[in-house]
Short mmCIF file of N, CA, C and O in Angstrom, two decimals:
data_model
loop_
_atom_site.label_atom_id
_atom_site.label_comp_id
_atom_site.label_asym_id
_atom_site.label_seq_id
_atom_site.Cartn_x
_atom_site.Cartn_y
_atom_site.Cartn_z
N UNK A 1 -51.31 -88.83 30.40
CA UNK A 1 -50.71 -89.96 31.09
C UNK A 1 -49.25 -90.08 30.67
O UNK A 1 -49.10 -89.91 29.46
N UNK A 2 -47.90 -90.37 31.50
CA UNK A 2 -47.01 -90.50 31.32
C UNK A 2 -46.03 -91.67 30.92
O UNK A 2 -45.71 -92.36 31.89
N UNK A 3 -45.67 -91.91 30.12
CA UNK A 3 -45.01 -92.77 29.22
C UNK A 3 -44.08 -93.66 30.26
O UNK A 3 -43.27 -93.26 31.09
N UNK A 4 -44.60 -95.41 29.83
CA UNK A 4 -44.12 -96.15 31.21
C UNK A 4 -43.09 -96.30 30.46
O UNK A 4 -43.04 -96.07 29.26
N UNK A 5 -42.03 -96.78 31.30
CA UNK A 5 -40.15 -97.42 30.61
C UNK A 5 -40.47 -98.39 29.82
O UNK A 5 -39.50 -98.80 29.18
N UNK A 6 -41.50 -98.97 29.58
CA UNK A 6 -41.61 -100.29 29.16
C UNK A 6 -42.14 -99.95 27.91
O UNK A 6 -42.39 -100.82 27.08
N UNK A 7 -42.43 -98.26 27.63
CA UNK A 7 -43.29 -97.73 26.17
C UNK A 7 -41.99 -97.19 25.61
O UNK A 7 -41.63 -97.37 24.44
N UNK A 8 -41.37 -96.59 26.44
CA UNK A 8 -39.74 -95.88 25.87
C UNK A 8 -38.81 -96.55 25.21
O UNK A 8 -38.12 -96.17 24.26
N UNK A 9 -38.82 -98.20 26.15
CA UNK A 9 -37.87 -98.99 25.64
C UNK A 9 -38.17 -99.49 24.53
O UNK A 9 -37.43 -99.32 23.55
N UNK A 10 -39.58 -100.38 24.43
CA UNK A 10 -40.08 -100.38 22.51
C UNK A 10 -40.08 -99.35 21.57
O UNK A 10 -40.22 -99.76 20.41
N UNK A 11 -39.96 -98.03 21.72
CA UNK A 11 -39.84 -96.75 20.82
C UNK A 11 -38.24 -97.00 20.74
O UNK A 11 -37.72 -97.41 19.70
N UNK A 12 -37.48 -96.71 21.93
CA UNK A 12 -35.69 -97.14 21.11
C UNK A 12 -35.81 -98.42 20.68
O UNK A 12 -34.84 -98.56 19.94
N UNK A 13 -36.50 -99.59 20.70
CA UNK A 13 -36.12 -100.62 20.24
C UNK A 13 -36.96 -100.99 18.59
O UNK A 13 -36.45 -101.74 17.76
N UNK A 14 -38.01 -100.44 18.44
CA UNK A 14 -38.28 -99.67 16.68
C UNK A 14 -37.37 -98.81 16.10
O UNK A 14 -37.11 -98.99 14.91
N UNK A 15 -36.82 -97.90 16.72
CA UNK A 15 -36.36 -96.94 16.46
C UNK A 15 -34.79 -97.45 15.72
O UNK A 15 -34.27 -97.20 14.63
N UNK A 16 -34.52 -97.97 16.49
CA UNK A 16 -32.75 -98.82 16.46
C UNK A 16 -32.74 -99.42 15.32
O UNK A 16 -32.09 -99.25 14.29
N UNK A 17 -33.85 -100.45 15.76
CA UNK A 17 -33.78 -101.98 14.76
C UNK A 17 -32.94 -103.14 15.47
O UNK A 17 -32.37 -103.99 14.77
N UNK A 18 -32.88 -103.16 16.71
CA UNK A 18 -32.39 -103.53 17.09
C UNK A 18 -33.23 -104.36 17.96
O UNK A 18 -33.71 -104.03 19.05
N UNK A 19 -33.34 -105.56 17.29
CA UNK A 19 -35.06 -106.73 17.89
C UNK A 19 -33.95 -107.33 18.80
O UNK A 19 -33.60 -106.56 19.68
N UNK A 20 -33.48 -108.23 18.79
CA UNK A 20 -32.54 -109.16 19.74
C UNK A 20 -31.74 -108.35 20.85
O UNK A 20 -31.68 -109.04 21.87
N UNK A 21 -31.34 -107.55 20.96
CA UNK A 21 -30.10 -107.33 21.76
C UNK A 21 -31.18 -106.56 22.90
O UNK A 21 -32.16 -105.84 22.73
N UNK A 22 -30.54 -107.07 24.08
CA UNK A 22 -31.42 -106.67 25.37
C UNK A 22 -31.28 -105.11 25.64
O UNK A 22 -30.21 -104.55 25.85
N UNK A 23 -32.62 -104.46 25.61
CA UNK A 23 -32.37 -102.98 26.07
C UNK A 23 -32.95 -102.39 26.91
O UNK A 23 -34.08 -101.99 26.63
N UNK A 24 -32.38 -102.11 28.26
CA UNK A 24 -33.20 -102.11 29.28
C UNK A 24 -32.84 -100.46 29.90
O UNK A 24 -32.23 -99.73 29.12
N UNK A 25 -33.24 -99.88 31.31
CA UNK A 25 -33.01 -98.44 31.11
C UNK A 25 -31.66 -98.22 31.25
O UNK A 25 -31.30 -97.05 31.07
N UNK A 26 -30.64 -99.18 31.58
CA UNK A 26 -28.91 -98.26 31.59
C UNK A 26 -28.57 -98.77 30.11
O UNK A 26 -27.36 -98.95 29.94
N UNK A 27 -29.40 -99.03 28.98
CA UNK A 27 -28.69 -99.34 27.81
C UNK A 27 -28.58 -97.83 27.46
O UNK A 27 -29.51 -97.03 27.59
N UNK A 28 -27.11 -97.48 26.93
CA UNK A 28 -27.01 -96.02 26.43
C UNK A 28 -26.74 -95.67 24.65
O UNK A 28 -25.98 -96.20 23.84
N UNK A 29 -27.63 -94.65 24.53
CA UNK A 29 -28.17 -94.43 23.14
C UNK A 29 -26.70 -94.71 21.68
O UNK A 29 -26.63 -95.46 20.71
N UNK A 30 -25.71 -93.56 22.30
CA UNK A 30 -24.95 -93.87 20.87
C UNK A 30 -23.89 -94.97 21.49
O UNK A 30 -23.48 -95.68 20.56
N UNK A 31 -23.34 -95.33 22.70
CA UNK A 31 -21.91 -96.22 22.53
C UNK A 31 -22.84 -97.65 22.94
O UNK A 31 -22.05 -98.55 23.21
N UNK A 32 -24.23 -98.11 23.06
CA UNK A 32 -24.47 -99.30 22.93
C UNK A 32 -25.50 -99.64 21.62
O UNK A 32 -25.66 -100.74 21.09
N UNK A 33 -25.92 -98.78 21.37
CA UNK A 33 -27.23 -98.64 20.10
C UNK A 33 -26.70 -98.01 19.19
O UNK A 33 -27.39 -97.98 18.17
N UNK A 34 -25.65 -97.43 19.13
CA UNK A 34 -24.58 -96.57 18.17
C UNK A 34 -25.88 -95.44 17.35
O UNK A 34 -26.10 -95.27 16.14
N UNK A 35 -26.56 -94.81 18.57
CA UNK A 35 -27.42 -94.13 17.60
C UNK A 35 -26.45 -92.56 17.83
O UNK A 35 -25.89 -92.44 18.92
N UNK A 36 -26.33 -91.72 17.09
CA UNK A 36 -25.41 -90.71 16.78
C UNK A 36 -25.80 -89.44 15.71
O UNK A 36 -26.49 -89.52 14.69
N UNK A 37 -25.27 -88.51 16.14
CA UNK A 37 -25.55 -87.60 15.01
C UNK A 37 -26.59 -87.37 14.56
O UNK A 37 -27.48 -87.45 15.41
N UNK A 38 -26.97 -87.08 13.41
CA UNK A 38 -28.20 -87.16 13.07
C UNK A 38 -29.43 -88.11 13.45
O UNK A 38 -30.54 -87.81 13.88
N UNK A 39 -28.90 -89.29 13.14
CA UNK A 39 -29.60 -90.34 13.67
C UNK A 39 -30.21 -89.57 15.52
O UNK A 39 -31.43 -89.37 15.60
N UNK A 40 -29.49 -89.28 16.58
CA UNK A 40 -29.54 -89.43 17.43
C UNK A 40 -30.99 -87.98 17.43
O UNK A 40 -32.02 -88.06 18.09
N UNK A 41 -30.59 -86.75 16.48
CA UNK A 41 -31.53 -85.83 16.28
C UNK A 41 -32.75 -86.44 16.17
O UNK A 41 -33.61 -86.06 16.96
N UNK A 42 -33.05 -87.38 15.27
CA UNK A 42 -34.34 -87.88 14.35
C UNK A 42 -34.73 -88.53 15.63
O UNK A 42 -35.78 -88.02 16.01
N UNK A 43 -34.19 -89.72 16.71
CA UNK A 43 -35.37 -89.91 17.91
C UNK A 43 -35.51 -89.08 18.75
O UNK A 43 -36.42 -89.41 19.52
N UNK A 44 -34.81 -87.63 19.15
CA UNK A 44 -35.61 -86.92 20.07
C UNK A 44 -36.62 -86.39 18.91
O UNK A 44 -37.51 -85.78 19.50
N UNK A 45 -36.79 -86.37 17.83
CA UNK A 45 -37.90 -85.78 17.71
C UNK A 45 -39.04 -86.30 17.28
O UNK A 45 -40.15 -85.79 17.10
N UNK A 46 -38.56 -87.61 17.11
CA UNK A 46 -39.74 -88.86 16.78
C UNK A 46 -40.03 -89.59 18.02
O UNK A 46 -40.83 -90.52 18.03
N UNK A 47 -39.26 -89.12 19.33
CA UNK A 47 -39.66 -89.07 20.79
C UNK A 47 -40.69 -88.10 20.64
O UNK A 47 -41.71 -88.61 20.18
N UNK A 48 -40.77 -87.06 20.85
CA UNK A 48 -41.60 -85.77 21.05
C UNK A 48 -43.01 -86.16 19.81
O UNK A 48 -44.17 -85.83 20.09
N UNK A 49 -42.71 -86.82 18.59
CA UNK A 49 -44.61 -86.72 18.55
C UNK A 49 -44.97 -88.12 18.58
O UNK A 49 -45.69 -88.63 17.72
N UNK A 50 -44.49 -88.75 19.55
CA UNK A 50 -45.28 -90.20 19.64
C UNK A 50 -45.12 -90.48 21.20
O UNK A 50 -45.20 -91.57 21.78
N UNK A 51 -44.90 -89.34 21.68
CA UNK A 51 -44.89 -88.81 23.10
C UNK A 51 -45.42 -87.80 23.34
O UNK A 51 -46.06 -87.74 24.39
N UNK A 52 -45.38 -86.85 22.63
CA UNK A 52 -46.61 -85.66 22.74
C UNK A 52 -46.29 -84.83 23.58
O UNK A 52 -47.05 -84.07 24.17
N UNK A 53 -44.63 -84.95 23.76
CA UNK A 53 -44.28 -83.81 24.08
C UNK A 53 -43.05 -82.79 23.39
O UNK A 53 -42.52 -83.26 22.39
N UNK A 54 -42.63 -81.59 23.81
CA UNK A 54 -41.68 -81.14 23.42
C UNK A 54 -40.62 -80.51 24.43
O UNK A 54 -40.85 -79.87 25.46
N UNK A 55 -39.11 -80.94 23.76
CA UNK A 55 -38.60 -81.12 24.73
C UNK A 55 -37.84 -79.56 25.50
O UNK A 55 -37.43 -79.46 26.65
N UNK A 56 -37.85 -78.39 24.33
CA UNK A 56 -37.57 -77.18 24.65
C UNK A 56 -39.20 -76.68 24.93
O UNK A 56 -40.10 -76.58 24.10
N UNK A 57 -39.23 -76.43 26.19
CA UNK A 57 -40.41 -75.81 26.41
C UNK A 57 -40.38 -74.36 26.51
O UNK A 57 -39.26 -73.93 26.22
N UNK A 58 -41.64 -73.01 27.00
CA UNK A 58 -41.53 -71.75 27.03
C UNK A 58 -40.53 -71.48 28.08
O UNK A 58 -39.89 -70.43 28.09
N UNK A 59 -40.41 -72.40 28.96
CA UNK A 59 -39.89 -71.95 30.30
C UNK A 59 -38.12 -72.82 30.47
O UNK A 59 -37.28 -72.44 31.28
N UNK A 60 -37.95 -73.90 29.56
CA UNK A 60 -36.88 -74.42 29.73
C UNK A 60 -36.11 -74.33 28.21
O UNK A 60 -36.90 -74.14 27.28
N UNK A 61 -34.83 -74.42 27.89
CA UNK A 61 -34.44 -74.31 26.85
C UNK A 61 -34.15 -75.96 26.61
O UNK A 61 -34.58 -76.90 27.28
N UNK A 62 -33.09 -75.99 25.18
CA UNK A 62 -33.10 -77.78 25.73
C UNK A 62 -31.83 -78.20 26.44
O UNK A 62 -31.70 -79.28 27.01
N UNK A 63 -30.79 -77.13 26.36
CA UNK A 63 -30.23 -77.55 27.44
C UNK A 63 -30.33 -77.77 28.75
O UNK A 63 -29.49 -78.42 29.37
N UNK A 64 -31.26 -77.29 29.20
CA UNK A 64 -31.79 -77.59 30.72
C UNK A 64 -31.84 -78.65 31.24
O UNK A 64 -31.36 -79.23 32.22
N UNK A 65 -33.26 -79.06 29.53
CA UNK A 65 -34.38 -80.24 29.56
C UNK A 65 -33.15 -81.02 30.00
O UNK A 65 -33.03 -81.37 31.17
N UNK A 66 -32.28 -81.28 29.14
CA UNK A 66 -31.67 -82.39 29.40
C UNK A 66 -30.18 -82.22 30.08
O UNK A 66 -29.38 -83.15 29.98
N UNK A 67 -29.86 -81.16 30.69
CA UNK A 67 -28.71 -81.19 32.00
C UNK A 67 -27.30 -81.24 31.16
O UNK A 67 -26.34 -82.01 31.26
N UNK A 68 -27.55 -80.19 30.36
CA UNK A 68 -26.12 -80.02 29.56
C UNK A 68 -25.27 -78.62 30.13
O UNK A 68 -25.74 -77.52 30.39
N UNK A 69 -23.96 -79.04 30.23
CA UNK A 69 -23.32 -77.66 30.30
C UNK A 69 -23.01 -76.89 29.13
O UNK A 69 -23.59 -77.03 28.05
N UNK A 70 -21.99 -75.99 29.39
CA UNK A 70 -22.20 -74.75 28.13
C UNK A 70 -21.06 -75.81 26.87
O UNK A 70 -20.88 -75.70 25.65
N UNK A 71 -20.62 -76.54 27.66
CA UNK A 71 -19.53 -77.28 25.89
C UNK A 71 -20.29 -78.72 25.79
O UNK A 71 -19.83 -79.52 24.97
N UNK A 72 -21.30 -79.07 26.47
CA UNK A 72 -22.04 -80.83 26.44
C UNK A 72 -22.69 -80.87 25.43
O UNK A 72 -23.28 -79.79 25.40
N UNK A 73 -22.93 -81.41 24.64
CA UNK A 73 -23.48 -82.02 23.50
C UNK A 73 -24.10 -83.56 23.81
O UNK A 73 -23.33 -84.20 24.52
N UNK A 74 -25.35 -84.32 23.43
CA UNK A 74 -25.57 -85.35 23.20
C UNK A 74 -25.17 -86.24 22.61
O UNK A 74 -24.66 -87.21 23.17
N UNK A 75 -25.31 -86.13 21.28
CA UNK A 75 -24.78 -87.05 20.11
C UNK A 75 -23.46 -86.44 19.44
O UNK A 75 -23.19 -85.24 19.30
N UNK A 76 -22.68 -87.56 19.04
CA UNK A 76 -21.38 -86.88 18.42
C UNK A 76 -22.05 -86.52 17.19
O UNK A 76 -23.27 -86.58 17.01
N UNK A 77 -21.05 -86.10 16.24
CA UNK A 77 -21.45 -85.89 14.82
C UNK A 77 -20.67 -87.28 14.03
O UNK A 77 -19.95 -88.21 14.39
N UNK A 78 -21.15 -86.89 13.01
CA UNK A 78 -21.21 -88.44 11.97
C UNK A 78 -20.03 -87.97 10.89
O UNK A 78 -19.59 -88.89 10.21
N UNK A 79 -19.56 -86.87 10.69
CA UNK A 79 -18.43 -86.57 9.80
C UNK A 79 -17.15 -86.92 10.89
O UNK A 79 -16.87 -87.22 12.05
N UNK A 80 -16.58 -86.63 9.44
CA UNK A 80 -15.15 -87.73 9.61
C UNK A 80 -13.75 -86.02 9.67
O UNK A 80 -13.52 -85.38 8.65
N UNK A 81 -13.16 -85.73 10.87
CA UNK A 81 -11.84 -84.59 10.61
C UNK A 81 -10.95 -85.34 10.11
O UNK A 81 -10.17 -86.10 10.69
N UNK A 82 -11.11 -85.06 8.74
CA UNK A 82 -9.49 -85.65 8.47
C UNK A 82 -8.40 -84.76 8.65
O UNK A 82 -8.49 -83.54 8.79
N UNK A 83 -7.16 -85.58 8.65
CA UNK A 83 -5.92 -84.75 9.06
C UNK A 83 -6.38 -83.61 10.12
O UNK A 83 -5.82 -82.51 10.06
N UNK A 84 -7.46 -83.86 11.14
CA UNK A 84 -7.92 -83.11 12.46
C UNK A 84 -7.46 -81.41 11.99
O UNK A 84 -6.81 -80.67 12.73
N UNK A 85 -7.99 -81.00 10.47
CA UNK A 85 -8.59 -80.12 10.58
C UNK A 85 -9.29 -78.87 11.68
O UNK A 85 -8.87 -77.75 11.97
N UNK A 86 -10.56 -79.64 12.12
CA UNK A 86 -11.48 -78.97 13.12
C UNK A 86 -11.03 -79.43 14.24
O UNK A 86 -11.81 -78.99 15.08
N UNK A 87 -10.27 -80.03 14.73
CA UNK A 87 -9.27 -80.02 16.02
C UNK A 87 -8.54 -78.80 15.87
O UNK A 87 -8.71 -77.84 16.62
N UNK A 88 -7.57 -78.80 14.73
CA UNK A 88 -6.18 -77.79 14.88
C UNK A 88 -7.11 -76.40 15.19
O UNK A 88 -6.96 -75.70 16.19
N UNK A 89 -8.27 -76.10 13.91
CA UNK A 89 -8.84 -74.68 14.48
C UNK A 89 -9.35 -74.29 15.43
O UNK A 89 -9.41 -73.12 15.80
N UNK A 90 -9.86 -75.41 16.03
CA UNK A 90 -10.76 -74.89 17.56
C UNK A 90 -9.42 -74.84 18.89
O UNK A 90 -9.62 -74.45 20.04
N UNK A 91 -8.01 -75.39 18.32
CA UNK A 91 -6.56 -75.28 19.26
C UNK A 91 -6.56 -73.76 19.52
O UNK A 91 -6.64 -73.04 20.51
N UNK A 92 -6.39 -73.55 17.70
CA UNK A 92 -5.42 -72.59 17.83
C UNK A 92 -6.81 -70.82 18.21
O UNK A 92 -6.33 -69.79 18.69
N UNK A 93 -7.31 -70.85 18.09
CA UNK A 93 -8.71 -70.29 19.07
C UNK A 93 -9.00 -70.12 20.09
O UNK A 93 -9.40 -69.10 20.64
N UNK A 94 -8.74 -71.67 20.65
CA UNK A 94 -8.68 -71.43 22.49
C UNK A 94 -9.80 -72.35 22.42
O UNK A 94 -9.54 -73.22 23.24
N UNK A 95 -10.98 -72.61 21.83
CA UNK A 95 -12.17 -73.42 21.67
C UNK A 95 -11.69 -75.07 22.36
O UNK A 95 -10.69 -75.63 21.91
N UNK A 96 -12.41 -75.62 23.32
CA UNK A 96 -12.21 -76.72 23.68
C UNK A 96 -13.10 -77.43 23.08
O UNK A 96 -14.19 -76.96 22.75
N UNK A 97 -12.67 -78.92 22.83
CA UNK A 97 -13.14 -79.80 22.36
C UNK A 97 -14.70 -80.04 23.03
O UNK A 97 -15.18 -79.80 24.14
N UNK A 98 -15.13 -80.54 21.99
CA UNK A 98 -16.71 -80.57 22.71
C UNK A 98 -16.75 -82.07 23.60
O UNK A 98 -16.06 -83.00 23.17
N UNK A 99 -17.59 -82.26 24.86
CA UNK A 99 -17.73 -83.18 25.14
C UNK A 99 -19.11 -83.95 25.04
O UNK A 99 -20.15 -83.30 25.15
N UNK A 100 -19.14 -85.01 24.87
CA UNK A 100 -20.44 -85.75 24.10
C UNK A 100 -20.84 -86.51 25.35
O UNK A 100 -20.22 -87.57 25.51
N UNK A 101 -21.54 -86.26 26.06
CA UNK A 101 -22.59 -87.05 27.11
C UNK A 101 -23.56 -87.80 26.58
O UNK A 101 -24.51 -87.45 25.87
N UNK A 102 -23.26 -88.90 26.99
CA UNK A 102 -24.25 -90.39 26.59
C UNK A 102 -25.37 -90.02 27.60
O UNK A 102 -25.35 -89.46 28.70
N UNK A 103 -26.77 -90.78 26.52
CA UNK A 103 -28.15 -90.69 27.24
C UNK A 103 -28.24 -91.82 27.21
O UNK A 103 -27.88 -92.45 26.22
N UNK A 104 -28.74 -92.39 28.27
CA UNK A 104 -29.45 -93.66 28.68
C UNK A 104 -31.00 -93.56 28.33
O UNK A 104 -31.66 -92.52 28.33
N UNK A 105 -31.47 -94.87 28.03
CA UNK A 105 -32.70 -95.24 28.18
C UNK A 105 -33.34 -94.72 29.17
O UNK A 105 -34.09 -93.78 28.94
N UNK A 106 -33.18 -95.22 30.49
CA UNK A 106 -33.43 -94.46 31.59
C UNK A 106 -33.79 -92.68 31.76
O UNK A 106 -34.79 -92.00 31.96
N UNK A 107 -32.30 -92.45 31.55
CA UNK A 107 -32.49 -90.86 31.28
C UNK A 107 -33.56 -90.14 30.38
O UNK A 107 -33.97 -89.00 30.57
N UNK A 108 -33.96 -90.97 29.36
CA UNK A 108 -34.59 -90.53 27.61
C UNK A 108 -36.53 -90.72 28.38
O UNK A 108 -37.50 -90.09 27.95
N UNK A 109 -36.58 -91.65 29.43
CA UNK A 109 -37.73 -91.83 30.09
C UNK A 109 -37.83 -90.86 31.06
O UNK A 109 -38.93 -90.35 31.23
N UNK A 110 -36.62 -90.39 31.92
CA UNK A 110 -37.08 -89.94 33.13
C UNK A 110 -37.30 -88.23 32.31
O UNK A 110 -37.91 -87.35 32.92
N UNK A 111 -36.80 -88.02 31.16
CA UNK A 111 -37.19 -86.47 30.56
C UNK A 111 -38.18 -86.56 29.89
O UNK A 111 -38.55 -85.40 29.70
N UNK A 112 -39.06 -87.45 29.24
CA UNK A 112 -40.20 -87.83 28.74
C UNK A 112 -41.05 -87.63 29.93
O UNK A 112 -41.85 -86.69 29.87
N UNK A 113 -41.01 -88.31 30.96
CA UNK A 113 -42.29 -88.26 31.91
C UNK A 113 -42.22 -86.84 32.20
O UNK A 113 -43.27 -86.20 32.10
N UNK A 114 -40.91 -86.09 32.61
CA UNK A 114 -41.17 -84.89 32.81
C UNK A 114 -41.57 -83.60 32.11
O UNK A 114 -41.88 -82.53 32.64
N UNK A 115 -41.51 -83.86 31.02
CA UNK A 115 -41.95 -83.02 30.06
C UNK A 115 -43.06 -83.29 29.68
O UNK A 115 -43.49 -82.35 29.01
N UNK A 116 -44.34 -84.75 29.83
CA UNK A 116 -45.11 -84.42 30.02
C UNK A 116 -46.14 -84.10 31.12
O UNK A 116 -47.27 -83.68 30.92
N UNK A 117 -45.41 -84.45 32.62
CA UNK A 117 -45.59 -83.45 33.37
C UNK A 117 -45.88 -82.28 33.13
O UNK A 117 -47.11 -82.15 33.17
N UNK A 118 -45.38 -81.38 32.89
CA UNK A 118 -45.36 -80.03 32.62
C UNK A 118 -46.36 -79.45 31.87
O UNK A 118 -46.94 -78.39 32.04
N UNK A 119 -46.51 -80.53 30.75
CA UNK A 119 -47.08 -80.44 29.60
C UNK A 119 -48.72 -80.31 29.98
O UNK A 119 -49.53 -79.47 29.59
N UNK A 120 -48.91 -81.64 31.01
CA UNK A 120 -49.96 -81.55 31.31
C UNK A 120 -50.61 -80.51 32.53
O UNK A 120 -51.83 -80.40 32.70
N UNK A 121 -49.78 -79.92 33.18
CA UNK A 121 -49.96 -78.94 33.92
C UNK A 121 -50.25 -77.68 33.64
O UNK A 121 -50.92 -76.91 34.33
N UNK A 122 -49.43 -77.36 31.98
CA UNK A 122 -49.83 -76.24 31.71
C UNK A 122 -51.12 -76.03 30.72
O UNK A 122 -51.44 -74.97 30.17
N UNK A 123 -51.68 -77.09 30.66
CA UNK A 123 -53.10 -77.28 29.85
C UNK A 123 -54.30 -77.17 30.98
O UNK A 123 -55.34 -76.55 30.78
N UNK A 124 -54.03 -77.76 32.02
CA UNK A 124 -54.64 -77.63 33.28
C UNK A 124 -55.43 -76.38 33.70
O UNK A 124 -55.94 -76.32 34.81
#
């Protein structure tokens, strides 16, 4: 059975700690819940076993799962470039800056149901 918005939104809203502040499916994971980095690692994967699914499957990688291009990233990272360091080297390289695509609530449900879609199809 597939995980209603209303099971997703109490898993980010344990997950956060975040009891008061309204979180509904366009609330987005790190610039309204400031979940990030590591943090942002630890609920896809405390998504996946209290959801019972996984989100790189045989047939999809996880960039797929979740509609990333070849420089998209989810969560930023939690270290600090000082004096932009890891800016100047990825300049002078040619390496473009990574871009960090925010997940919505919404989004974090509509790849949950689909993955266990799948999930349950290929047990079938």
């Amino acid at each position: 059975m597939e995980p209603s918005l209303a099971e997703v939104i109490a898993f980010v809203r344990e997950f956060s700690g975040w009891k008061r502040k309204t979180i509904d499916e366009n609330t987005w994971l790190e610039e309204d819940l400031h979940i990030t980095g590591d943090d942002g690692v630890e609920l896809l994967e405390e998504a996946e076993k209290v959801f019972g699914v996984s989100f790189p499957t045989e047939e999809d990688d996880f960039r797929k799962v979740f509609s990333l291009k070849e420089n998209e990233y989810l969560f930023d990272s939690e270290g600090i470039d000082f004096f932009c360091i890891a800016y100047l080297c990825r300049r002078l390289r040619g390496i473009p800056s990574p871009v960090i695509r925010d997940l919505s609530v919404g989004q974090l449900h509509s790849v949950l149901v689909e993955a266990r879609n799948k999930k349950e199809a290929v047990t079938r």
